[in-house]
Amino acid sequence: MGLFSSPAKVYKPAADVDLGPGSDEFYISPNVKAPRVAGLLVKIFVWILEMPIVGQMVLYILKKDNLINKLVSDADIPEPPLFTATHSWEDIPEQNVMLTKPDLSAAERVQEAVGCLPARLEATLAADAPSSGLKRWTIRDFYDAYSSGETTPVQVATRFLAAVKESSGPGLNMAFFISCDPEDVMRQAGESTLRYQRGAPLSALDGVLVAVKDEIDCAPYPTTGGTRWLGAARRCEADAACVAQLRACGAVLAGKANMHELGAGTSGINPHHGSTRNPYNATKIAGGSSSGSAAVVCAGLCPVALGVDGGGSVRMPASLCGVVGFKPTAGRLSSAGVLPLNWTVGMPGILAGTVEDALIAYSAIVDQSQPSYLRPELNLPQLKSSLSINNIKLAKYEKWFNDSAEDIRSCCDKALKTLQAHYGWQTVDVTIPEIEEMRLAHYVTIGSECTASLAKYLDKLKRSEIGWDARVALSVYGSFSSRAYLNSQRLRNRQMYFHKEIFKTADVIVSPMTGVTAYTLQDDAFDTGELDYINGAALVRYSIAGNFLGLPAITVKVGYDKGGLPIGLQFIGRPWSEATLLHIAFAMQEACAKGYKKPAVFYDLLKKE
């Protein structure tokens, strides 16, 4: 098909690229050439893609029109490939942190994390936002209520199950969970209640409800990956490492949260298990692919949930649902027991109602299984005061930062100015080159790895068992050549160099979390899913470095658009700088919390008056 190809991009050496604010590097805003299709049109498109020869021609045209061939597959790139975004340990100086001992248990680390929190007994959001009626109870609020006898894990679990039943009913149809076993939830809650009655809870997480994305093994549930078939094809033999650590802390595993099928989309629309709805507005998407995990936290059903972040799949739905989304450095959390859909870009992540709860969950599930001389040190941030760190430098790439909807751009810019005014932190103007090239290279990488991972199942599977939109994704994923994959890893090498250079002059990179807020669910998508690559590209615009380069990143809510939908601001950090990110996110939360509003669908499981 060379007759139809356009000239490929020739890249100059990464070391010759100007990263300063006056750089002449050209910023490419995604110009996605693919209309939204759903319903019958999706089916027709699938039939065309799966036709011999014709399908290959259509895929070639799609990749050409969307610049994959020009910027990635056929490009001339001087750097060698970098296949995994792993980072050697560096002793980065971080302010006001506590270095944990190397051999603590998960419960002991949770205790250390609780000691890093402010002295207030009730949730920051409940205390600071009484006018909104929002009572977003934290892990410590549940622990205090259980310890005092004000309520019990059994009582809270009973309210939780009633809320799940109500939210799943025809009146709301929120589709938060793929599976939730009431008997198992009550069994765990009963055991926790007995521990509190004996005065021997395992940790501050004892009796606290935690949802688990259905991409992570959690007994006794199958792990479906949002499909109808994968749970039977791949048996769940035991808890994933992160789930086992939460269980050792006494957490009540609340069930398997809904997700976009195979993680192959950004909307959370799932034709098999229902489409997760946004608690702020049930006519809007929750985002994906960790849609259920974000929505259950937003709706107050769980203070914490686990997700998996392969392309912003934790942070993006967290932003759309107005909660905290936290993806640590690649290698900081174990991926054992997580579906290997994308080996080099995906990893578990945390969704939480508050930064404080994100810290507690992080302390519980951090991977300390390697010998102490091989693993990086674990610093926990002392969050007793948002004024506890200073001289923070925030790198901002103006063209990229502003490539978002007007409401998002103005809200995030205001939040950034608030940080500067309150804490005296500085903004450093930089250029981050080849943003769109990185997005496309990540897409080739995650797609290629997903196809390779699922090959042993897909070869034996009837196509009719796969959702229509997922079939389109798999067709595209399977069309990437070895050259496209290798060139993507060359671009990964370049981006690693660029980001390391930027981190020599700044502590974090700041950006909006998404380019648009949650958009409307349309009826024609419920049975087939939808192809909306324009909104999809806007949703993942700021996510990619965290996954492709294995960098830690966190998003926190900073306001709302004109329709009352949440807006998130993202901070991307140096490798292993999770404590600094949590400090900064906590400061941002403190500055914005008084403006937080209650979601339209919300449950108060502590029922405090």
Coordinates of C-alpha atoms in Angstrom, one line a residue:
M1 CA 0.0 0.0 0.0
G2 CA 3.0 2.3 -0.4
L3 CA 1.3 4.1 -3.2
F4 CA -1.2 5.6 -0.7
S5 CA 1.3 6.4 2.0
S6 CA 2.3 9.9 3.1
P7 CA 5.8 11.0 3.9
A8 CA 6.8 9.6 7.3
K9 CA 8.2 11.8 10.0
V10 CA 11.9 12.0 10.5
Y11 CA 12.8 12.6 14.1
K12 CA 15.9 14.5 15.2
P13 CA 17.9 13.1 18.1
A14 CA 16.2 13.6 21.5
A15 CA 19.1 15.5 22.9
D16 CA 18.7 18.2 20.2
V17 CA 15.1 19.0 21.1
D18 CA 14.5 22.3 22.9
L19 CA 12.4 21.7 26.0
G20 CA 12.3 25.4 27.0
P21 CA 9.2 27.6 26.8
G22 CA 10.4 29.2 23.6
S23 CA 10.8 25.9 21.8
D24 CA 9.8 25.8 18.1
E25 CA 8.5 22.2 18.6
F26 CA 5.1 21.9 16.9
Y27 CA 2.2 20.9 19.2
I28 CA -0.2 18.5 17.5
S29 CA -3.7 18.5 18.9
P30 CA -5.4 15.1 18.2
N31 CA -7.2 15.4 14.9
V32 CA -9.1 12.1 15.1
K33 CA -10.8 11.2 11.9
A34 CA -13.5 8.7 12.9
P35 CA -17.2 9.5 13.4
R36 CA -19.1 8.3 16.5
V37 CA -21.0 5.1 15.6
A38 CA -23.2 2.8 17.7
G39 CA -26.0 0.3 17.3
L40 CA -26.4 -1.1 13.8
L41 CA -23.5 1.0 12.5
V42 CA -21.1 -0.6 14.9
K43 CA -22.2 -4.1 13.7
I44 CA -21.8 -3.1 10.1
F45 CA -18.3 -1.7 10.8
V46 CA -17.3 -4.9 12.6
W47 CA -18.5 -7.1 9.7
I48 CA -16.4 -4.9 7.3
L49 CA -13.3 -5.1 9.5
E50 CA -13.5 -8.8 9.8
M51 CA -13.7 -9.4 6.1
P52 CA -10.5 -10.7 4.4
I53 CA -8.6 -8.1 2.4
V54 CA -11.4 -5.4 2.7
G55 CA -10.9 -5.2 6.4
Q56 CA -7.2 -4.9 6.1
M57 CA -7.6 -2.0 3.6
V58 CA -10.0 -0.2 5.9
L59 CA -7.6 -0.6 8.8
Y60 CA -4.8 0.8 6.8
I61 CA -6.8 3.8 5.8
L62 CA -7.8 4.4 9.4
K63 CA -4.2 4.3 10.6
K64 CA -3.1 6.5 7.8
D65 CA -5.8 9.1 8.4
N66 CA -5.1 9.2 12.1
L67 CA -1.3 9.6 11.6
I68 CA -0.3 6.3 13.2
N69 CA 1.6 5.4 10.0
K70 CA 3.3 8.8 9.6
L71 CA 4.2 9.5 13.2
V72 CA 4.9 5.9 14.4
S73 CA 4.9 2.9 12.1
D74 CA 6.8 4.3 9.2
A75 CA 8.8 7.0 11.1
D76 CA 12.6 7.4 11.1
I77 CA 13.6 7.5 14.8
P78 CA 17.3 7.6 15.9
E79 CA 16.8 6.2 19.4
P80 CA 16.8 2.4 20.1
P81 CA 13.7 0.9 21.7
L82 CA 13.0 0.9 25.4
F83 CA 10.7 -2.0 26.2
T84 CA 9.7 -1.5 29.8
A85 CA 9.1 1.7 31.8
T86 CA 11.1 0.5 34.8
H87 CA 13.1 2.9 37.0
S88 CA 16.1 2.2 39.1
W89 CA 15.9 3.4 42.6
E90 CA 17.0 7.0 43.2
D91 CA 17.2 8.6 46.7
I92 CA 15.1 11.6 45.8
P93 CA 15.0 14.2 48.6
E94 CA 11.4 14.6 49.7
Q95 CA 10.1 17.1 52.2
N96 CA 8.4 16.2 55.5
V97 CA 8.2 12.4 55.0
M98 CA 8.5 9.4 57.3
L99 CA 10.7 6.6 56.1
T100 CA 9.0 3.3 56.9
K101 CA 10.9 0.2 58.1
P102 CA 11.5 -2.3 55.4
D103 CA 9.8 -5.4 56.9
L104 CA 6.5 -4.1 58.2
S105 CA 3.3 -6.0 57.6
A106 CA 0.5 -4.4 55.6
A107 CA -1.5 -3.7 58.8
E108 CA 1.6 -2.1 60.4
R109 CA 2.1 0.1 57.4
V110 CA -1.5 1.2 57.6
Q111 CA -0.9 2.2 61.3
E112 CA 2.1 4.2 60.2
A113 CA 0.0 6.0 57.5
V114 CA -2.7 6.9 60.0
G115 CA -0.1 8.5 62.1
C116 CA 0.8 10.8 59.2
L117 CA -2.8 12.2 59.0
P118 CA -4.2 15.4 60.5
A119 CA -5.7 15.1 64.0
R120 CA -9.3 15.8 62.9
L121 CA -11.6 13.0 63.8
E122 CA -14.2 13.5 61.1
A123 CA -13.9 13.7 57.4
T124 CA -12.4 16.8 55.9
L125 CA -15.2 16.9 53.3
A126 CA -18.0 16.4 55.9
A127 CA -16.6 19.2 58.1
D128 CA -15.8 21.7 55.4
A129 CA -18.8 21.3 53.1
P130 CA -21.9 21.3 55.3
S131 CA -24.0 23.4 53.0
S132 CA -23.7 20.8 50.2
G133 CA -24.9 18.0 52.5
L134 CA -21.8 16.0 51.5
K135 CA -20.7 13.5 54.1
R136 CA -17.8 11.6 52.5
W137 CA -16.8 9.5 55.4
T138 CA -13.2 8.5 55.5
I139 CA -11.5 5.3 56.6
R140 CA -10.8 6.8 59.9
D141 CA -14.4 7.8 60.4
F142 CA -15.5 4.2 59.9
Y143 CA -12.8 3.0 62.2
D144 CA -13.7 5.5 64.9
A145 CA -17.4 4.6 64.6
Y146 CA -16.6 0.9 64.9
S147 CA -14.2 1.4 67.8
S148 CA -16.7 3.5 69.8
G149 CA -19.5 1.1 69.2
E150 CA -21.5 3.8 67.5
T151 CA -22.1 1.3 64.7
T152 CA -20.7 -2.1 63.5
P153 CA -19.3 -3.4 60.2
V154 CA -22.4 -5.7 60.0
Q155 CA -24.7 -2.7 60.2
V156 CA -22.7 -0.8 57.6
A157 CA -22.5 -3.8 55.3
T158 CA -26.3 -4.2 55.6
R159 CA -26.8 -0.6 54.5
F160 CA -24.2 -1.1 51.7
L161 CA -26.1 -4.1 50.3
A162 CA -29.4 -2.3 50.5
A163 CA -27.8 0.6 48.6
V164 CA -26.3 -1.7 46.0
K165 CA -29.8 -3.3 45.5
E166 CA -31.4 0.1 45.2
S167 CA -28.8 1.6 42.8
S168 CA -29.0 -1.5 40.6
G169 CA -32.8 -1.4 40.3
P170 CA -34.8 -0.1 37.3
G171 CA -35.2 3.4 38.8
L172 CA -31.4 4.1 38.8
N173 CA -29.7 1.2 36.9
M174 CA -26.2 2.6 37.9
A175 CA -24.5 -0.8 37.1
F176 CA -21.8 -0.3 39.8
F177 CA -20.9 -4.0 40.2
I178 CA -20.5 -7.0 38.0
S179 CA -20.8 -9.3 41.0
C180 CA -21.5 -8.7 44.6
D181 CA -22.1 -11.7 46.9
P182 CA -24.2 -10.6 49.9
E183 CA -23.4 -13.7 51.9
D184 CA -19.7 -13.2 51.5
V185 CA -19.9 -9.5 52.3
M186 CA -21.9 -10.3 55.5
R187 CA -19.5 -13.1 56.5
Q188 CA -16.5 -10.7 56.3
A189 CA -18.4 -8.0 58.1
G190 CA -19.4 -10.4 60.9
E191 CA -15.8 -11.5 61.4
S192 CA -14.7 -7.9 61.6
T193 CA -17.5 -7.0 64.1
L194 CA -16.3 -9.8 66.4
R195 CA -12.7 -8.4 66.2
Y196 CA -14.0 -5.0 67.3
Q197 CA -16.0 -6.5 70.1
R198 CA -12.9 -8.2 71.3
G199 CA -11.0 -4.9 71.1
A200 CA -8.6 -6.4 68.5
P201 CA -9.2 -4.9 65.0
L202 CA -6.5 -5.8 62.5
S203 CA -5.9 -2.2 61.4
A204 CA -7.8 1.0 60.6
L205 CA -9.0 -0.7 57.5
D206 CA -10.8 -3.4 59.5
G207 CA -14.4 -3.5 58.5
V208 CA -14.0 -0.9 55.8
L209 CA -15.7 -1.7 52.5
V210 CA -13.3 -1.8 49.4
A211 CA -14.5 -2.6 45.9
V212 CA -12.2 -4.4 43.4
K213 CA -12.2 -3.8 39.7
D214 CA -13.1 -7.0 37.8
E215 CA -9.6 -7.1 36.3
I216 CA -8.1 -8.1 39.7
D217 CA -8.4 -11.5 41.3
C218 CA -10.6 -11.5 44.4
A219 CA -11.9 -14.8 45.9
P220 CA -14.6 -16.1 45.7
Y221 CA -15.5 -14.2 42.5
P222 CA -14.4 -15.0 38.9
T223 CA -12.4 -12.4 37.1
T224 CA -14.2 -11.5 34.0
G225 CA -12.4 -8.5 32.7
G226 CA -15.8 -7.1 31.8
T227 CA -16.6 -10.0 29.5
R228 CA -19.0 -12.9 29.5
W229 CA -16.4 -15.6 28.9
L230 CA -13.0 -14.8 30.5
G231 CA -14.1 -15.9 34.0
A232 CA -14.6 -19.4 32.8
A233 CA -11.6 -19.5 30.5
R234 CA -9.2 -18.3 33.2
R235 CA -10.0 -19.5 36.7
C236 CA -9.4 -17.3 39.7
E237 CA -7.3 -19.4 42.0
A238 CA -6.5 -16.9 44.8
D239 CA -6.5 -13.2 45.7
A240 CA -4.3 -10.9 43.8
A241 CA -1.4 -9.6 45.9
C242 CA -3.0 -6.2 46.5
V243 CA -6.3 -7.8 47.5
A244 CA -4.5 -10.2 49.8
Q245 CA -2.8 -7.3 51.6
L246 CA -6.2 -5.5 52.0
R247 CA -7.7 -8.7 53.4
A248 CA -4.9 -9.1 55.8
C249 CA -5.8 -5.6 57.1
G250 CA -9.4 -6.6 57.7
A251 CA -10.9 -4.8 54.8
V252 CA -14.3 -6.1 53.7
L253 CA -14.0 -6.9 50.0
A254 CA -17.3 -5.6 48.6
G255 CA -17.4 -7.2 45.2
K256 CA -16.2 -6.9 41.7
A257 CA -16.7 -3.4 40.2
N258 CA -17.9 -3.0 36.7
M259 CA -15.5 -2.0 33.9
H260 CA -15.2 -1.4 30.2
E261 CA -14.9 -4.8 28.4
L262 CA -11.3 -5.9 28.3
G263 CA -10.3 -2.3 29.4
A264 CA -10.7 -1.5 25.7
G265 CA -12.5 1.8 26.0
T266 CA -12.8 5.0 28.0
S267 CA -16.6 5.3 28.5
G268 CA -17.5 2.4 30.9
I269 CA -20.3 1.4 28.5
N270 CA -20.5 -2.4 28.9
P271 CA -23.1 -4.3 26.8
H272 CA -22.8 -7.5 29.0
H273 CA -23.0 -6.1 32.6
G274 CA -24.6 -2.7 32.1
S275 CA -23.1 0.7 31.6
T276 CA -21.8 2.4 34.7
R277 CA -23.5 5.8 35.3
N278 CA -22.0 8.9 36.8
P279 CA -23.3 9.6 40.3
Y280 CA -23.2 13.3 39.6
N281 CA -25.5 12.9 36.7
A282 CA -26.9 9.4 35.8
T283 CA -27.3 10.4 32.2
K284 CA -23.5 10.8 31.8
I285 CA -20.7 8.3 31.5
A286 CA -18.5 7.4 34.5
G287 CA -15.4 7.0 32.4
G288 CA -13.3 3.9 32.0
S289 CA -12.1 1.5 32.1
S290 CA -12.3 1.4 35.9
S291 CA -15.8 2.9 35.7
G292 CA -17.4 1.0 38.6
S293 CA -14.5 1.6 40.9
A294 CA -14.7 5.3 40.4
A295 CA -18.5 5.4 40.7
V296 CA -18.9 3.4 43.9
V297 CA -16.4 5.7 45.6
C298 CA -18.2 8.8 44.3
A299 CA -21.6 7.4 45.5
G300 CA -20.3 6.8 49.0
L301 CA -20.6 3.0 48.8
C302 CA -16.9 2.5 49.5
P303 CA -14.3 5.0 50.7
V304 CA -11.7 3.2 48.6
A305 CA -11.7 1.0 45.5
L306 CA -9.0 -0.7 43.4
G307 CA -8.7 -0.2 39.7
V308 CA -6.1 -0.9 37.0
D309 CA -4.5 1.9 35.1
G310 CA -3.2 1.0 31.6
G311 CA -4.1 4.3 29.8
G312 CA -5.4 6.5 32.5
S313 CA -8.0 3.9 33.4
V314 CA -7.9 4.9 37.1
R315 CA -7.2 8.6 36.9
M316 CA -9.6 9.5 34.1
P317 CA -12.8 8.0 35.6
A318 CA -11.7 9.3 39.0
S319 CA -11.7 12.8 37.5
L320 CA -15.0 12.4 35.7
C321 CA -16.6 11.2 39.0
G322 CA -14.9 13.7 41.2
V323 CA -12.7 11.4 43.4
V324 CA -9.0 10.9 43.9
G325 CA -7.2 8.7 41.4
F326 CA -3.7 7.6 42.2
K327 CA -1.3 5.5 40.1
P328 CA 2.1 4.9 41.7
T329 CA 5.4 4.4 40.0
A330 CA 5.6 1.2 37.8
G331 CA 6.9 -1.5 40.1
R332 CA 5.7 0.1 43.4
L333 CA 2.6 -2.2 43.5
S334 CA 2.5 -5.9 42.6
S335 CA 0.6 -6.9 39.4
A336 CA 0.4 -10.5 40.6
G337 CA -3.2 -11.7 40.1
V338 CA -4.1 -8.8 37.8
L339 CA -5.2 -9.8 34.3
P340 CA -2.1 -9.3 32.1
L341 CA -3.9 -7.3 29.4
N342 CA -0.9 -4.9 29.0
W343 CA 2.3 -6.0 30.6
T344 CA 4.4 -2.8 30.2
V345 CA 1.9 0.0 30.7
G346 CA -0.7 -1.3 33.2
M347 CA -0.7 -1.6 36.9
P348 CA -3.1 -1.5 39.9
G349 CA -4.2 1.9 41.1
I350 CA -6.3 3.5 43.9
L351 CA -9.6 5.4 43.8
A352 CA -10.5 7.1 47.0
G353 CA -12.8 9.8 48.3
T354 CA -10.0 11.8 49.9
V355 CA -6.2 12.0 49.6
E356 CA -6.0 10.8 53.1
D357 CA -7.7 7.5 52.2
A358 CA -5.6 7.2 49.1
L359 CA -2.5 7.3 51.4
I360 CA -3.9 4.6 53.7
A361 CA -4.8 2.3 50.9
Y362 CA -1.4 2.9 49.2
S363 CA 0.4 2.0 52.5
A364 CA -1.5 -1.2 52.7
I365 CA -0.9 -2.5 49.2
V366 CA 2.6 -1.3 48.4
D367 CA 4.7 -4.2 47.3
Q368 CA 7.3 -5.1 49.9
S369 CA 7.8 -8.7 48.8
Q370 CA 11.2 -8.3 47.3
P371 CA 14.4 -8.5 49.4
S372 CA 15.0 -5.2 51.1
Y373 CA 18.2 -4.5 49.2
L374 CA 16.3 -4.7 45.8
R375 CA 13.3 -2.6 46.5
P376 CA 13.0 1.2 46.8
E377 CA 12.5 2.8 50.1
L378 CA 9.0 3.7 51.1
N379 CA 8.4 7.3 52.3
L380 CA 5.0 8.3 53.7
P381 CA 4.0 12.0 53.6
Q382 CA 3.3 13.7 56.8
L383 CA 0.0 15.3 55.9
K384 CA -0.6 17.0 59.2
S385 CA -0.4 20.4 57.5
S386 CA -0.9 21.4 53.9
L387 CA 1.8 24.0 54.5
S388 CA 4.4 21.4 55.3
I389 CA 6.3 21.5 52.1
N390 CA 7.7 24.5 50.2
N391 CA 9.7 25.6 47.1
I392 CA 7.7 23.2 44.9
K393 CA 8.2 23.8 41.2
L394 CA 5.3 22.9 38.9
A395 CA 6.2 22.3 35.2
K396 CA 3.4 23.5 32.8
Y397 CA 3.3 23.1 29.0
E398 CA 1.0 25.9 28.1
K399 CA -0.2 24.6 24.7
W400 CA -0.9 21.2 26.1
F401 CA -2.5 22.5 29.3
N402 CA -4.9 24.7 27.3
D403 CA -5.9 22.0 24.8
S404 CA -9.1 21.3 26.8
A405 CA -12.7 22.4 27.1
E406 CA -13.1 26.0 28.2
D407 CA -14.6 25.1 31.6
I408 CA -11.7 22.7 32.3
R409 CA -9.0 25.1 31.2
S410 CA -10.3 28.0 33.3
C411 CA -11.0 25.8 36.4
C412 CA -7.6 24.2 36.3
D413 CA -5.8 27.4 35.7
K414 CA -7.6 28.9 38.7
A415 CA -6.6 26.0 40.8
L416 CA -3.0 26.3 39.8
K417 CA -3.0 30.0 40.7
T418 CA -4.5 29.1 44.1
L419 CA -1.6 26.8 44.8
Q420 CA 0.8 29.6 43.9
A421 CA -1.0 32.1 46.0
H422 CA -1.5 29.9 49.1
Y423 CA 1.8 28.1 49.2
G424 CA 4.2 30.3 47.1
W425 CA 4.9 27.4 44.7
Q426 CA 6.4 28.3 41.3
T427 CA 5.2 27.4 37.9
V428 CA 8.0 26.6 35.4
D429 CA 7.1 27.0 31.7
V430 CA 8.4 24.1 29.6
T431 CA 7.8 22.3 26.3
I432 CA 6.9 18.6 26.3
P433 CA 7.6 17.5 22.8
E434 CA 5.7 14.9 20.7
I435 CA 2.6 14.6 23.0
E436 CA 0.4 13.2 20.2
E437 CA 3.2 11.0 19.0
M438 CA 3.4 9.5 22.5
R439 CA -0.4 9.0 22.6
L440 CA -0.3 7.0 19.3
A441 CA 2.8 5.0 20.4
H442 CA 1.1 4.1 23.6
Y443 CA -2.0 3.0 21.7
V444 CA 0.1 0.7 19.5
T445 CA 1.8 -0.7 22.6
I446 CA -1.3 -1.3 24.7
G447 CA -3.1 -2.7 21.7
S448 CA -0.3 -5.1 20.7
E449 CA 0.2 -6.3 24.3
C450 CA -3.6 -6.9 24.8
T451 CA -3.8 -8.9 21.6
A452 CA -0.8 -11.0 22.5
S453 CA -2.1 -11.6 26.0
L454 CA -5.5 -12.7 24.9
A455 CA -4.4 -14.8 21.9
K456 CA -4.6 -18.2 23.6
Y457 CA -8.3 -17.4 24.5
L458 CA -9.4 -15.6 21.3
D459 CA -8.2 -18.4 19.1
K460 CA -10.8 -20.7 20.7
L461 CA -13.6 -18.1 21.2
K462 CA -16.7 -17.5 19.1
R463 CA -16.7 -13.9 18.0
S464 CA -20.3 -13.5 19.1
E465 CA -19.2 -13.8 22.7
I466 CA -17.3 -10.5 22.4
G467 CA -19.0 -7.1 22.5
W468 CA -19.2 -5.3 19.2
D469 CA -17.1 -2.3 20.2
A470 CA -14.5 -4.7 21.8
R471 CA -14.3 -6.6 18.5
V472 CA -13.5 -3.3 16.7
A473 CA -10.7 -2.7 19.2
L474 CA -9.3 -6.1 18.9
S475 CA -9.3 -5.8 15.1
V476 CA -7.3 -2.6 15.3
Y477 CA -5.0 -4.0 17.9
G478 CA -4.2 -7.1 15.8
S479 CA -3.3 -5.0 12.8
F480 CA -0.2 -3.4 14.3
S481 CA 3.1 -4.6 12.8
S482 CA 6.3 -5.5 14.6
R483 CA 7.8 -2.3 13.1
A484 CA 5.0 -0.2 14.6
Y485 CA 5.6 -1.8 18.0
L486 CA 9.3 -1.3 17.8
N487 CA 9.0 2.3 16.7
S488 CA 6.6 2.9 19.6
Q489 CA 9.3 1.7 22.0
R490 CA 11.8 4.1 20.3
L491 CA 9.3 6.9 21.0
R492 CA 9.1 5.7 24.6
N493 CA 12.9 6.0 24.9
R494 CA 12.6 9.6 23.6
Q495 CA 9.8 10.5 26.0
M496 CA 11.7 9.0 28.9
Y497 CA 14.6 11.3 28.1
F498 CA 12.4 14.4 27.7
H499 CA 10.6 13.8 31.0
K500 CA 13.8 13.1 32.9
E501 CA 15.2 16.4 31.6
I502 CA 12.1 18.3 32.7
F503 CA 12.3 16.8 36.2
K504 CA 15.8 18.3 36.5
T505 CA 14.1 21.7 36.8
A506 CA 10.7 20.9 38.3
D507 CA 9.2 18.6 41.0
V508 CA 6.0 17.7 39.1
I509 CA 4.3 18.3 35.8
V510 CA 0.8 19.7 36.1
S511 CA -2.1 19.4 33.7
P512 CA -5.8 18.9 33.5
M513 CA -6.8 15.3 33.9
T514 CA -9.1 15.1 30.9
G515 CA -9.8 17.3 27.9
V516 CA -13.6 17.1 28.4
T517 CA -15.9 16.3 31.2
A518 CA -18.3 13.4 31.3
Y519 CA -20.4 13.3 28.2
T520 CA -24.0 11.9 27.7
L521 CA -24.8 8.2 27.5
Q522 CA -26.8 7.5 24.4
D523 CA -29.4 4.8 24.1
D524 CA -28.0 3.3 20.9
A525 CA -24.8 2.4 22.7
F526 CA -26.2 0.2 25.5
D527 CA -26.4 -3.1 23.5
T528 CA -23.4 -2.7 21.2
G529 CA -21.1 -0.2 22.9
E530 CA -20.0 2.8 20.9
L531 CA -17.0 4.0 18.9
D532 CA -16.3 7.6 19.9
Y533 CA -12.6 8.1 19.3
I534 CA -12.9 11.9 19.3
N535 CA -14.1 12.0 23.0
G536 CA -11.8 9.1 23.8
A537 CA -8.7 11.0 22.6
A538 CA -9.8 14.0 24.6
L539 CA -10.3 11.9 27.8
V540 CA -6.9 10.3 27.6
R541 CA -5.0 13.4 26.4
Y542 CA -3.2 13.9 29.7
S543 CA -3.0 10.3 30.9
I544 CA -0.3 8.7 28.8
A545 CA 3.0 9.6 30.5
G546 CA 1.9 7.9 33.7
N547 CA 1.5 4.6 31.8
F548 CA 3.9 4.7 28.9
L549 CA 6.8 6.0 31.1
G550 CA 5.8 4.3 34.4
L551 CA 5.6 7.7 36.2
P552 CA 3.5 8.2 39.4
A553 CA 0.5 10.4 38.9
I554 CA -2.5 11.6 40.9
T555 CA -5.7 13.5 40.1
V556 CA -7.8 15.5 42.6
K557 CA -11.1 17.4 42.1
V558 CA -10.7 21.2 41.7
G559 CA -14.2 22.2 40.6
Y560 CA -17.1 21.7 38.2
D561 CA -18.1 22.6 34.7
K562 CA -21.3 24.7 34.0
G563 CA -23.4 21.6 34.1
G564 CA -22.1 20.6 37.6
L565 CA -19.8 17.8 36.4
P566 CA -16.5 17.3 38.2
I567 CA -13.1 18.6 36.9
G568 CA -9.8 17.0 38.0
L569 CA -6.3 18.4 38.0
Q570 CA -3.4 16.0 37.6
F571 CA 0.2 16.0 39.0
I572 CA 2.8 13.7 37.4
G573 CA 5.9 13.1 39.5
R574 CA 9.4 11.8 39.3
P575 CA 9.8 8.0 39.7
W576 CA 9.3 7.0 43.4
S577 CA 8.1 10.4 44.4
E578 CA 4.6 9.2 45.6
A579 CA 5.0 11.1 49.0
T580 CA 5.5 14.4 47.2
L581 CA 2.5 13.8 44.9
L582 CA 0.3 13.0 47.9
H583 CA 1.5 16.2 49.7
I584 CA 0.6 18.3 46.7
A585 CA -2.7 16.6 46.1
F586 CA -3.6 17.1 49.8
A587 CA -2.8 20.8 49.5
M588 CA -5.0 21.1 46.4
Q589 CA -7.8 19.2 48.2
E590 CA -7.5 21.5 51.2
A591 CA -7.8 24.6 48.9
C592 CA -10.8 23.3 47.0
A593 CA -12.8 21.3 49.5
K594 CA -15.2 24.0 50.6
G595 CA -16.6 24.1 47.1
Y596 CA -17.2 20.3 46.8
K597 CA -20.8 19.3 46.0
K598 CA -22.8 16.2 46.8
P599 CA -23.4 13.8 44.0
A600 CA -27.0 13.3 42.9
V601 CA -26.7 9.6 43.7
F602 CA -25.1 9.3 47.1
Y603 CA -25.4 7.0 50.2
D604 CA -24.4 7.9 53.8
L605 CA -23.4 4.5 55.2
L606 CA -22.6 5.9 58.7
K607 CA -25.8 7.8 58.9
K608 CA -24.5 10.4 61.3
E609 CA -26.8 13.3 62.1

